[in-house]
mmCIF file of C-alpha atoms and ligand atoms in Angstrom:
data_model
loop_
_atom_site.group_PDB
_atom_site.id
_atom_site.type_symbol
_atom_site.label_atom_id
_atom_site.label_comp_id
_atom_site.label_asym_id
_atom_site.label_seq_id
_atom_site.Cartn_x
_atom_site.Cartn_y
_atom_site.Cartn_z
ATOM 1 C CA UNK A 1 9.275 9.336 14.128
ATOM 2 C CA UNK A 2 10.161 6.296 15.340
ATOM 3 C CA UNK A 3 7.622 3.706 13.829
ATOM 4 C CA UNK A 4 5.702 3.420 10.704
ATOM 5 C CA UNK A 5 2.916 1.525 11.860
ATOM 6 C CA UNK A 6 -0.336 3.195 10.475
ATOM 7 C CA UNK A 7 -1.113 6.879 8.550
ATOM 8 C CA UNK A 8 -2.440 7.543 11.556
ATOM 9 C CA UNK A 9 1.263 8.326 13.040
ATOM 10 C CA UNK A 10 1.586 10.724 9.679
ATOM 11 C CA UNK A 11 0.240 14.349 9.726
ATOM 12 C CA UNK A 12 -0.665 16.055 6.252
ATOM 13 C CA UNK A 13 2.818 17.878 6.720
ATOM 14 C CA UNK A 14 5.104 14.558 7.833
ATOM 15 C CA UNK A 15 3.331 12.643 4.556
ATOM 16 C CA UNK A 16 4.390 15.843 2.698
ATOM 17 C CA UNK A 17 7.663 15.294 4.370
ATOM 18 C CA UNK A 18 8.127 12.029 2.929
ATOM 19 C CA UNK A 19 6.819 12.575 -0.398
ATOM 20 C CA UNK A 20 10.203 15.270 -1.108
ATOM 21 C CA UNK A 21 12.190 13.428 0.309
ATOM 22 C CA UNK A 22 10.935 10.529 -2.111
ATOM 23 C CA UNK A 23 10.871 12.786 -4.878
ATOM 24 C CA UNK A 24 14.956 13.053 -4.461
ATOM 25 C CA UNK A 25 15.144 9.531 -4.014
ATOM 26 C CA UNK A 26 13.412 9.117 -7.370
ATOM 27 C CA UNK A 27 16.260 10.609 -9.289
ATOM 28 C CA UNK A 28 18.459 8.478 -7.768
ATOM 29 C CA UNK A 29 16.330 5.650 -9.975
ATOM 30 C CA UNK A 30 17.220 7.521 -13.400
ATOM 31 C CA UNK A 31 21.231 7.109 -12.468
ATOM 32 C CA UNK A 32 23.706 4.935 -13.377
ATOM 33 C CA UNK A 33 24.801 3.934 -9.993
ATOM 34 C CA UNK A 34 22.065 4.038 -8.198
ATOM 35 C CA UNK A 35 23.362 4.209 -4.243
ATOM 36 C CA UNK A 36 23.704 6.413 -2.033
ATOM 37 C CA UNK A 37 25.707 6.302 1.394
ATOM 38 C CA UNK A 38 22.445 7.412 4.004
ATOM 39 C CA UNK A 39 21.748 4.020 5.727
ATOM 40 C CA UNK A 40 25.946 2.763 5.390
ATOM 41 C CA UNK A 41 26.370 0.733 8.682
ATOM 42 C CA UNK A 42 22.511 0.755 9.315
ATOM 43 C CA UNK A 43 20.819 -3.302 9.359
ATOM 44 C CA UNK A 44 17.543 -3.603 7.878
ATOM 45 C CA UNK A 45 15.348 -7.023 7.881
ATOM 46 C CA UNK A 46 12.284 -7.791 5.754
ATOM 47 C CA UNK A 47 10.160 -10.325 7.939
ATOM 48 C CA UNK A 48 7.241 -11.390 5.681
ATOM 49 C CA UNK A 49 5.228 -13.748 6.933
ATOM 50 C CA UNK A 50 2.737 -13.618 3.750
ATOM 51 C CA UNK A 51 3.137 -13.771 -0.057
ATOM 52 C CA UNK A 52 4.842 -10.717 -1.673
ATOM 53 C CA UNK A 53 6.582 -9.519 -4.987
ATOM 54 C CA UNK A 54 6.423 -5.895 -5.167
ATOM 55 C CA UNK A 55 6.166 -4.740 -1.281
ATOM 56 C CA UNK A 56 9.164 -6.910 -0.245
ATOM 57 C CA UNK A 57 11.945 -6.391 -3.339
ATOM 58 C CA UNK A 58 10.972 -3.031 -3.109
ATOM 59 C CA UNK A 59 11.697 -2.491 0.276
ATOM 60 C CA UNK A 60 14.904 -4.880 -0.103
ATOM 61 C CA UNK A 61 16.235 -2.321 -3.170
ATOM 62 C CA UNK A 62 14.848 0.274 -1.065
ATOM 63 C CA UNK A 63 17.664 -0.404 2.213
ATOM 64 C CA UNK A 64 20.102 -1.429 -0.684
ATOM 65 C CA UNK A 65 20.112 1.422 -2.556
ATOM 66 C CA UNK A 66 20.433 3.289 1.331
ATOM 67 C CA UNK A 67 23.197 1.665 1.491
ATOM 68 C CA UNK A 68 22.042 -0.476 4.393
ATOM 69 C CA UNK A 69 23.029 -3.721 5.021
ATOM 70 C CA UNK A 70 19.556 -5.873 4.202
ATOM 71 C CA UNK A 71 18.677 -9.622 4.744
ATOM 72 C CA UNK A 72 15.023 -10.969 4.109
ATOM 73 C CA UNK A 73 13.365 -13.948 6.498
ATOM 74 C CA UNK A 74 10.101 -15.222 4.860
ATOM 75 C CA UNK A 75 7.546 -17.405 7.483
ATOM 76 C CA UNK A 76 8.507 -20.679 4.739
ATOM 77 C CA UNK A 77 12.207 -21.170 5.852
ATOM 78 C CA UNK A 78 11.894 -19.730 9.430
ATOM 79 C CA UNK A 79 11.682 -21.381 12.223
ATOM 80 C CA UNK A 80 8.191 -20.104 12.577
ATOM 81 C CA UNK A 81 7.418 -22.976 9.934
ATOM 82 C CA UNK A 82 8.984 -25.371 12.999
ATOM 83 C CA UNK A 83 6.298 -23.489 15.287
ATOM 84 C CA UNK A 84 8.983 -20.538 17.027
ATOM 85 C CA UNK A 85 6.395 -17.710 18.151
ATOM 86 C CA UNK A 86 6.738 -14.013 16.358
ATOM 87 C CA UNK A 87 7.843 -13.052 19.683
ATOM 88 C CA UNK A 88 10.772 -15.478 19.577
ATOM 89 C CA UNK A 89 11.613 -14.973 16.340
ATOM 90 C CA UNK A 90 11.461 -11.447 16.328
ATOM 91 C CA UNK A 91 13.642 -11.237 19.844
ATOM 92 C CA UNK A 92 16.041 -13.639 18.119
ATOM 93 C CA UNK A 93 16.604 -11.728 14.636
ATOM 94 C CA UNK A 94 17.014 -8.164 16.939
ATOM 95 C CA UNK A 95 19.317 -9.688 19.105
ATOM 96 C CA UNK A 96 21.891 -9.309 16.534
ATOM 97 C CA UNK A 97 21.087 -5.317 15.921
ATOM 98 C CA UNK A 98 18.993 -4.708 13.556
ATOM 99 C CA UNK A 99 18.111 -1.514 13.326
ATOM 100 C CA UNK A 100 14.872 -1.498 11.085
ATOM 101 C CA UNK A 101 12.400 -4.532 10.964
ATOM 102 C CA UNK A 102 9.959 -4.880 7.925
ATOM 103 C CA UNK A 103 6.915 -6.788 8.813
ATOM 104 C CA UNK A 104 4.509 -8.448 6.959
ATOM 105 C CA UNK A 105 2.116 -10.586 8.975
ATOM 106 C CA UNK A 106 -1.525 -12.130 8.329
ATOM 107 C CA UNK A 107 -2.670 -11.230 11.582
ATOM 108 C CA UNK A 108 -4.021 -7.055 11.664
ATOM 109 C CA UNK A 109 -1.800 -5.242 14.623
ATOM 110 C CA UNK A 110 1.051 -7.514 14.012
ATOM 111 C CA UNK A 111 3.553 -4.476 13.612
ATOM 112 C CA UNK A 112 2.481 -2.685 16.413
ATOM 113 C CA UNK A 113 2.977 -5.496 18.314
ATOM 114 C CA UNK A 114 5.748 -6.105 17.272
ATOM 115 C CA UNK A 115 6.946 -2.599 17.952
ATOM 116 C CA UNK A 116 6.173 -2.940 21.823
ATOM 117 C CA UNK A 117 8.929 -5.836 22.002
ATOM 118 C CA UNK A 118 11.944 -4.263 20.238
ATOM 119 C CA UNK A 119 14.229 -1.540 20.057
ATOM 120 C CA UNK A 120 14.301 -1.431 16.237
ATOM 121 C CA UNK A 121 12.253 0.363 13.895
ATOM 122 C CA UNK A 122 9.651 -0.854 12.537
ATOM 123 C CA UNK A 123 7.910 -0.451 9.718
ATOM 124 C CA UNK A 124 4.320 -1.935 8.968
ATOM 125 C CA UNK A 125 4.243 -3.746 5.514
ATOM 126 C CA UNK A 126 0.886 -4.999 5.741
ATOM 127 C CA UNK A 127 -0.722 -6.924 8.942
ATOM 128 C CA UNK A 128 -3.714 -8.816 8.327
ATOM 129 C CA UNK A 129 -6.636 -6.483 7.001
ATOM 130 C CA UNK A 130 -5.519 -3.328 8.591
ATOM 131 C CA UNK A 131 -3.624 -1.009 7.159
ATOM 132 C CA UNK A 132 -0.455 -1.314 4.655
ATOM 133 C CA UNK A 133 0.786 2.451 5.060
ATOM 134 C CA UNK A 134 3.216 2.828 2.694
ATOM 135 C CA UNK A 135 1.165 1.434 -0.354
ATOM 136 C CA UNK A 136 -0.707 4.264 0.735
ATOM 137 C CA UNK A 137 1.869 6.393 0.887
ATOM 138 C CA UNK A 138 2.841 5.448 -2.650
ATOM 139 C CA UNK A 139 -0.515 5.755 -4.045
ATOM 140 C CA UNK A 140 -0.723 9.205 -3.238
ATOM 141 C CA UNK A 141 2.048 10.232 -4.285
ATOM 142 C CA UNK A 142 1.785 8.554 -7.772
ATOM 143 C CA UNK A 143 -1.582 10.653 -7.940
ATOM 144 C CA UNK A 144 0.039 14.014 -6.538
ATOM 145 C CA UNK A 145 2.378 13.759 -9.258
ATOM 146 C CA UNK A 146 -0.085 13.281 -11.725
ATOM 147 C CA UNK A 147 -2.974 16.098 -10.336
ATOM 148 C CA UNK A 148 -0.876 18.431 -9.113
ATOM 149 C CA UNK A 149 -2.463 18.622 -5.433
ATOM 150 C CA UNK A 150 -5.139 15.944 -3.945
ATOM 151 C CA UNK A 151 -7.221 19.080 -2.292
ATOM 152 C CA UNK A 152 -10.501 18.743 -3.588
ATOM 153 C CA UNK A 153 -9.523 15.428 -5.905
ATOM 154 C CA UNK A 154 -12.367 12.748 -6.505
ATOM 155 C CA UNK A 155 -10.830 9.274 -5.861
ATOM 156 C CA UNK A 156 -13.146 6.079 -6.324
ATOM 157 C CA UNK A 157 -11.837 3.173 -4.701
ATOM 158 C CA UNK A 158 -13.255 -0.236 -5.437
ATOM 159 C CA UNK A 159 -13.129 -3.682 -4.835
ATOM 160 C CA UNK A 160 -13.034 -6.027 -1.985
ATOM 161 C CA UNK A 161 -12.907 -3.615 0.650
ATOM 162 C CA UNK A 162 -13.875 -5.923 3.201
ATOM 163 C CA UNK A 163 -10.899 -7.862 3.164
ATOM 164 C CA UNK A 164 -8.271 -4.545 1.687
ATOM 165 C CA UNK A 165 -5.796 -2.859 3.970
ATOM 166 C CA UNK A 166 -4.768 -1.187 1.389
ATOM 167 C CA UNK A 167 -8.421 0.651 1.078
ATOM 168 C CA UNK A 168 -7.918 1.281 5.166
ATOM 169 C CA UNK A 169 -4.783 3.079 4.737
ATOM 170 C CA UNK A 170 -5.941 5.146 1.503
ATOM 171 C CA UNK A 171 -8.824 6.286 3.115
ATOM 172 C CA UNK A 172 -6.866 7.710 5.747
ATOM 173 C CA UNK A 173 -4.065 9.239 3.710
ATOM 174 C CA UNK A 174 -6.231 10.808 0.720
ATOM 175 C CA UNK A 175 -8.784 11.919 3.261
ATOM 176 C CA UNK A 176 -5.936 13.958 5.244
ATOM 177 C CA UNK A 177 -3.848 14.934 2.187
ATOM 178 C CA UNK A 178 -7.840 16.737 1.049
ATOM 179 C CA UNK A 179 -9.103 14.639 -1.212
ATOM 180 C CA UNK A 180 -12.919 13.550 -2.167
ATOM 181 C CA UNK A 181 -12.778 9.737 -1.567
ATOM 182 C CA UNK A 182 -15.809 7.312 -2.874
ATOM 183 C CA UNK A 183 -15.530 3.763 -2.259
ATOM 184 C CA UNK A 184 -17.409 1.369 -3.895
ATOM 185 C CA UNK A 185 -18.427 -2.371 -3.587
ATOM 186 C CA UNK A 186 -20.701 -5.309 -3.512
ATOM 187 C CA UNK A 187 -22.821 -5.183 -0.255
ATOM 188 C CA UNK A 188 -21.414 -8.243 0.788
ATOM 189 C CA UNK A 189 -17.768 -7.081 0.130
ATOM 190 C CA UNK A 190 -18.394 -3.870 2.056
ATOM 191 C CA UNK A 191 -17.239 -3.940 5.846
ATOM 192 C CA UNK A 192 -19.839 -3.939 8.566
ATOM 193 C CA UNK A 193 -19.604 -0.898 10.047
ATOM 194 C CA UNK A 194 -18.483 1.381 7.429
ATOM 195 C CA UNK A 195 -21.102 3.728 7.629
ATOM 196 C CA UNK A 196 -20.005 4.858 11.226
ATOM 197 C CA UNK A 197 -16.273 5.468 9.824
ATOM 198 C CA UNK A 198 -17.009 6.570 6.963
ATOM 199 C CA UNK A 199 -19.300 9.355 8.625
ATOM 200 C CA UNK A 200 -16.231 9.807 11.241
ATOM 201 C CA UNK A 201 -13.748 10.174 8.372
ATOM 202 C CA UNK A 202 -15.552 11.980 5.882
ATOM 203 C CA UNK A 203 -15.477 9.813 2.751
ATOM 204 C CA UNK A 204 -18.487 8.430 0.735
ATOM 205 C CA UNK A 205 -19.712 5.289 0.131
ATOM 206 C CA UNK A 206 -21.859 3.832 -2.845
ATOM 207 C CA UNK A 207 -22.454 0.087 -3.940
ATOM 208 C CA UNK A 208 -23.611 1.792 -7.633
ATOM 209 C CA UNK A 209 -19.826 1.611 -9.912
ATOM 210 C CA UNK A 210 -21.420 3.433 -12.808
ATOM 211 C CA UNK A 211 -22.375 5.970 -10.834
ATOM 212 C CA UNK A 212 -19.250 7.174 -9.501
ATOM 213 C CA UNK A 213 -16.637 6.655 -12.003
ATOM 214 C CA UNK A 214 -17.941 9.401 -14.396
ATOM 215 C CA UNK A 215 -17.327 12.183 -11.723
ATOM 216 C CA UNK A 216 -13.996 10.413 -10.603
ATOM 217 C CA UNK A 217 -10.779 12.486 -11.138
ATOM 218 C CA UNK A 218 -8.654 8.948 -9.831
ATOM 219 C CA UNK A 219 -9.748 5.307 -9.891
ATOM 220 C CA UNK A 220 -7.792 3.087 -7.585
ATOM 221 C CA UNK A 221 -9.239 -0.951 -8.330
ATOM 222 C CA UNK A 222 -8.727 -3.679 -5.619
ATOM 223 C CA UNK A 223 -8.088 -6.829 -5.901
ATOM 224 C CA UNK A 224 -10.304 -9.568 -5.168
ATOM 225 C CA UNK A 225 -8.868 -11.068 -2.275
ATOM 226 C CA UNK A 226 -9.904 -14.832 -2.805
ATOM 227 C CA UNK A 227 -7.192 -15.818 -1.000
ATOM 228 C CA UNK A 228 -9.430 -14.120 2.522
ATOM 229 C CA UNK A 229 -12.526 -15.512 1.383
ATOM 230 C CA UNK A 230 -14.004 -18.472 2.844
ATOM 231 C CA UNK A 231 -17.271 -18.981 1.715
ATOM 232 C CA UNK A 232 -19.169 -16.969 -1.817
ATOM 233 C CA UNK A 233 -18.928 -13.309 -1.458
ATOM 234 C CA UNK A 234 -20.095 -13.232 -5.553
ATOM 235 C CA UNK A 235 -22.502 -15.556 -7.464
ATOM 236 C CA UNK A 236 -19.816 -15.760 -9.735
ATOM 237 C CA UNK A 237 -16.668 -14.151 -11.298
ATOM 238 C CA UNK A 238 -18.421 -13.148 -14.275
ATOM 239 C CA UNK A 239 -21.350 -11.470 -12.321
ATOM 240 C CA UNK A 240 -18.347 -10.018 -10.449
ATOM 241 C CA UNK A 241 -16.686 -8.238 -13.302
ATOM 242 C CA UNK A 242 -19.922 -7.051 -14.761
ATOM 243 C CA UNK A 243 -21.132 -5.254 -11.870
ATOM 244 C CA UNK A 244 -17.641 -3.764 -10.123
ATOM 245 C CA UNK A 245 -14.928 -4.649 -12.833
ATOM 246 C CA UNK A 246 -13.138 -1.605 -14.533
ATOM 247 C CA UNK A 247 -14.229 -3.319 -17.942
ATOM 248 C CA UNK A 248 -13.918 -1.893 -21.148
ATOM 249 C CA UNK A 249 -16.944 0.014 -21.420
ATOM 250 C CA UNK A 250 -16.540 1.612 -18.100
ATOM 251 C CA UNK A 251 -13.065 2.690 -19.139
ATOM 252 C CA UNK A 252 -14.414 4.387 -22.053
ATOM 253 C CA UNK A 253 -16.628 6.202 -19.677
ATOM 254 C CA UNK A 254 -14.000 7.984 -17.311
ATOM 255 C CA UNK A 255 -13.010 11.738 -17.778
ATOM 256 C CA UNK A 256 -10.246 11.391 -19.729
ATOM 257 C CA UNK A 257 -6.400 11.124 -18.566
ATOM 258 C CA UNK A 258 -7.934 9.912 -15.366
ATOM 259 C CA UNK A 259 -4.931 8.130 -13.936
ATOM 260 C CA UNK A 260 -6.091 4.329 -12.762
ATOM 261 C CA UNK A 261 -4.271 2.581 -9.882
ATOM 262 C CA UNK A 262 -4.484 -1.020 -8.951
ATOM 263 C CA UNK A 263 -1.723 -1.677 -5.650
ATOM 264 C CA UNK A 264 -0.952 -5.239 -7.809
ATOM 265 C CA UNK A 265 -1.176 -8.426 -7.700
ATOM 266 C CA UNK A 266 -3.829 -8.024 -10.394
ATOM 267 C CA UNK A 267 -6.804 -10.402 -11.732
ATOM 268 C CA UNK A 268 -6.832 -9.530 -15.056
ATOM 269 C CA UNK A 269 -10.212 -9.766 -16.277
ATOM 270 C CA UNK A 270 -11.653 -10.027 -12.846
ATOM 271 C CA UNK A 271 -11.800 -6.459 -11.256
ATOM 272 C CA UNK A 272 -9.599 -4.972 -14.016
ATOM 273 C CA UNK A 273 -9.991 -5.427 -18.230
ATOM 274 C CA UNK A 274 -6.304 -5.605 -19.668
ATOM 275 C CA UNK A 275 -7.767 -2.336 -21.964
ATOM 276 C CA UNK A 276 -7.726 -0.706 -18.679
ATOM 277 C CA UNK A 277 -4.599 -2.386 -17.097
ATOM 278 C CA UNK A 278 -2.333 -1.467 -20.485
ATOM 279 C CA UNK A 279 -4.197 2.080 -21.124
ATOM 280 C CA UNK A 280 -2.174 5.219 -21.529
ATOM 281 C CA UNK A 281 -3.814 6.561 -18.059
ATOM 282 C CA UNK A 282 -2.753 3.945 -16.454
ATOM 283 C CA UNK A 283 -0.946 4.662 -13.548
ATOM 284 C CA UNK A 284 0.363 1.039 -12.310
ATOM 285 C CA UNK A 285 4.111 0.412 -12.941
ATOM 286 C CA UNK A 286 4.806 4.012 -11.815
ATOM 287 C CA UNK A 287 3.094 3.222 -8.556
ATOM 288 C CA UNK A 288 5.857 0.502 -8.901
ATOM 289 C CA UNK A 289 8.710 2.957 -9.342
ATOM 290 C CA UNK A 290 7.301 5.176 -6.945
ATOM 291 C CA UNK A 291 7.067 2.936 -4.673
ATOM 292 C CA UNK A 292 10.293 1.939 -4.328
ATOM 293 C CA UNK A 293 10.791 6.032 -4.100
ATOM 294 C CA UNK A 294 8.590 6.161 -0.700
ATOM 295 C CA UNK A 295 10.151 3.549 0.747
ATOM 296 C CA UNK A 296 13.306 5.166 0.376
ATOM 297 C CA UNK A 297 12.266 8.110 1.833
ATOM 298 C CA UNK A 298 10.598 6.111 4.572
ATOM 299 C CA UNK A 299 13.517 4.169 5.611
ATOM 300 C CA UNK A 300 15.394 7.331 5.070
ATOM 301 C CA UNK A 301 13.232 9.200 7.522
ATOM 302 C CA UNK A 302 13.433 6.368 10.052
ATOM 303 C CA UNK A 303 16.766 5.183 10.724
ATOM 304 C CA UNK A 304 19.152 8.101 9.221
ATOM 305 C CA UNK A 305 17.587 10.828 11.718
ATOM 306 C CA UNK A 306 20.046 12.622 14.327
ATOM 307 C CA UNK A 307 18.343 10.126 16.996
ATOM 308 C CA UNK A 308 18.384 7.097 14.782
HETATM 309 C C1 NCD B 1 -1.561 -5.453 -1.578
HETATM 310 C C2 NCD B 1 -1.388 -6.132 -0.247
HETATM 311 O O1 NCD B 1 -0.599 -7.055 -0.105
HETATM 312 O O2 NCD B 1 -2.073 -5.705 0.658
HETATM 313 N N1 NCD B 1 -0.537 -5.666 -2.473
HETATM 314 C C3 NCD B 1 0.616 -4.954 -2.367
HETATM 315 O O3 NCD B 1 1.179 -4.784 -1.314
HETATM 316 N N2 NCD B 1 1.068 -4.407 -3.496
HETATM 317 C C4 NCD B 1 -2.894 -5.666 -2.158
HETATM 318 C C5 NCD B 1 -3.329 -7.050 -2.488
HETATM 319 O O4 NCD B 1 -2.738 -8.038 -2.081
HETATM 320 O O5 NCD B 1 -4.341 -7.140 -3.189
#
């Protein structure tokens, strides 16, 4: 594999692949020096051209611990804030050998774009709102650790899904790895057109919360991407919270030990109740951990091949 640009590149066996690969690299996290020599002489660049915490130091200790050598180039002290196009400032940054690019970019097919004008690697970190595969990735993984297999799984997914890349790629990745997948939302935060994929894809949709989350055996919460929003997609965040929001009562309704993922940044209070944020089910800071595993294994599986 050359690219990591959507699940779509990823069979059920390659994500498979990846996930025991990251389940080595997650011992390495539980040592005391935590490095090993894979990616030694390898370059590695995060380009991230939106907001990140987790996504981009994770993928930074990710090449680190690989041994690679990593630098990070954010859009705010670029020369795309001086107007450079991504074309230019991609060519530019590979022109001193890089051998894996990172990308994070507002606009959706960014990465693959990017992919058609370098020799590098590269690996999609989130473009626009179409996919973010290795969130994916590490959201099913955290869950296969925690059910034992996906095959047959209920996940409910819910939140803005309208503006979530993150939902894109799940549905893609739980779908292939067997799973049940519900998603849920607000009418207006449901994308138009979802009732053709989701017929194509096999997954379920529902704008009723209550109704799913009883029968759900994994809840995965989005975040309300205000951020995307330009005009009232909710009467207000109160009315928000009490008709999508993982609240408190709604918690207490779940099967229990029902792991609960949210990718992060959260609204606390918004989508998500701090009961249900803190609970002992929930599975947040090891998606975290884990994700830092993945992206081990995915930079591992990229760049330390025989035809890297
Ligand atoms: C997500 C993203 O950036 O798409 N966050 C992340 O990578 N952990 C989800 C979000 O921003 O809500």
């Amino acid at each position: 594999m050359k690219h990591l640009l959507s699940i779509d590149d990823l069979s059920a066996d390659a994500i498979q692949e990846v996930f025991t690969t990251a389940a080595d690299m997650h011992d390495v996290q539980s040592r005391e020096v935590k490095k090993l020599p894979a990616l030694r002489g390898r370059t590695v660049v995060n380009m991230f051209f939106e907001d990140s915490t987790r996504t981009r130091s994770s993928f930074e200790i990710a090449g680190k611990w690989l041994s690679a050598d990593v630098i990070n180039i954010s859009a705010k002290g670029s020369s795309a804030s001086k107007g450079e196009s991504l074309r230019d400032t991609v060519l530019t940054v590979c022109a001193m050998g890089v051998d894996g690019l990172v990308i994070r970019h507002p606009a959706s097919g960014a990465a693959q774009q990017v992919s058609e004008w370098v020799e590098a690697s590269v690996v999609n970190a989130g473009d626009g709102m179409h996919e973010h595969p290795t969130q994916a990735l590490l959201d099913a993984y955290t869950l296969q650790r925690r059910l034992g297999s996906l095959e047959g799984r209920h996940v409910a997914i819910i939140g803005d899904l309208t503006h979530s890349r993150v939902f894109r790629s799940n549905v893609l990745c739980l779908t292939r790895l067997g799973a049940r997948v519900t998603v849920v939302a607000p009418p207006t935060l449901m994308p138009s057109g979802i009732a053709t994929w989701s017929a194509a894809a096999g997954f379920e949709t529902s704008y009723d919360v209550d109704a799913v989350l009883p029968e759900a055996d994994a809840v995965m919460m989005l975040r309300v991407q205000r951020e995307r929003m330009a005009g009232g997609y909710f009467p207000s965040a109160r009315e928000y919270t009490v008709g999508y929001g993982l609240t408190r009562d709604r918690l207490a309704r779940l099967k229990p030990d029902v792991p609960i993922c949210h990718p992060g940044p959260m609204n606390r209070g918004l989508e998500i109740a701090a009961d249900a944020a803190d609970a002992a089910q929930s599975v947040i800071l090891e998606q975290v951990s884990s994700g830092l595993a993945v992206r081990m294994a995915v930079l591992y599986h990229l760049l330390a091949g025989e035809d890297a």
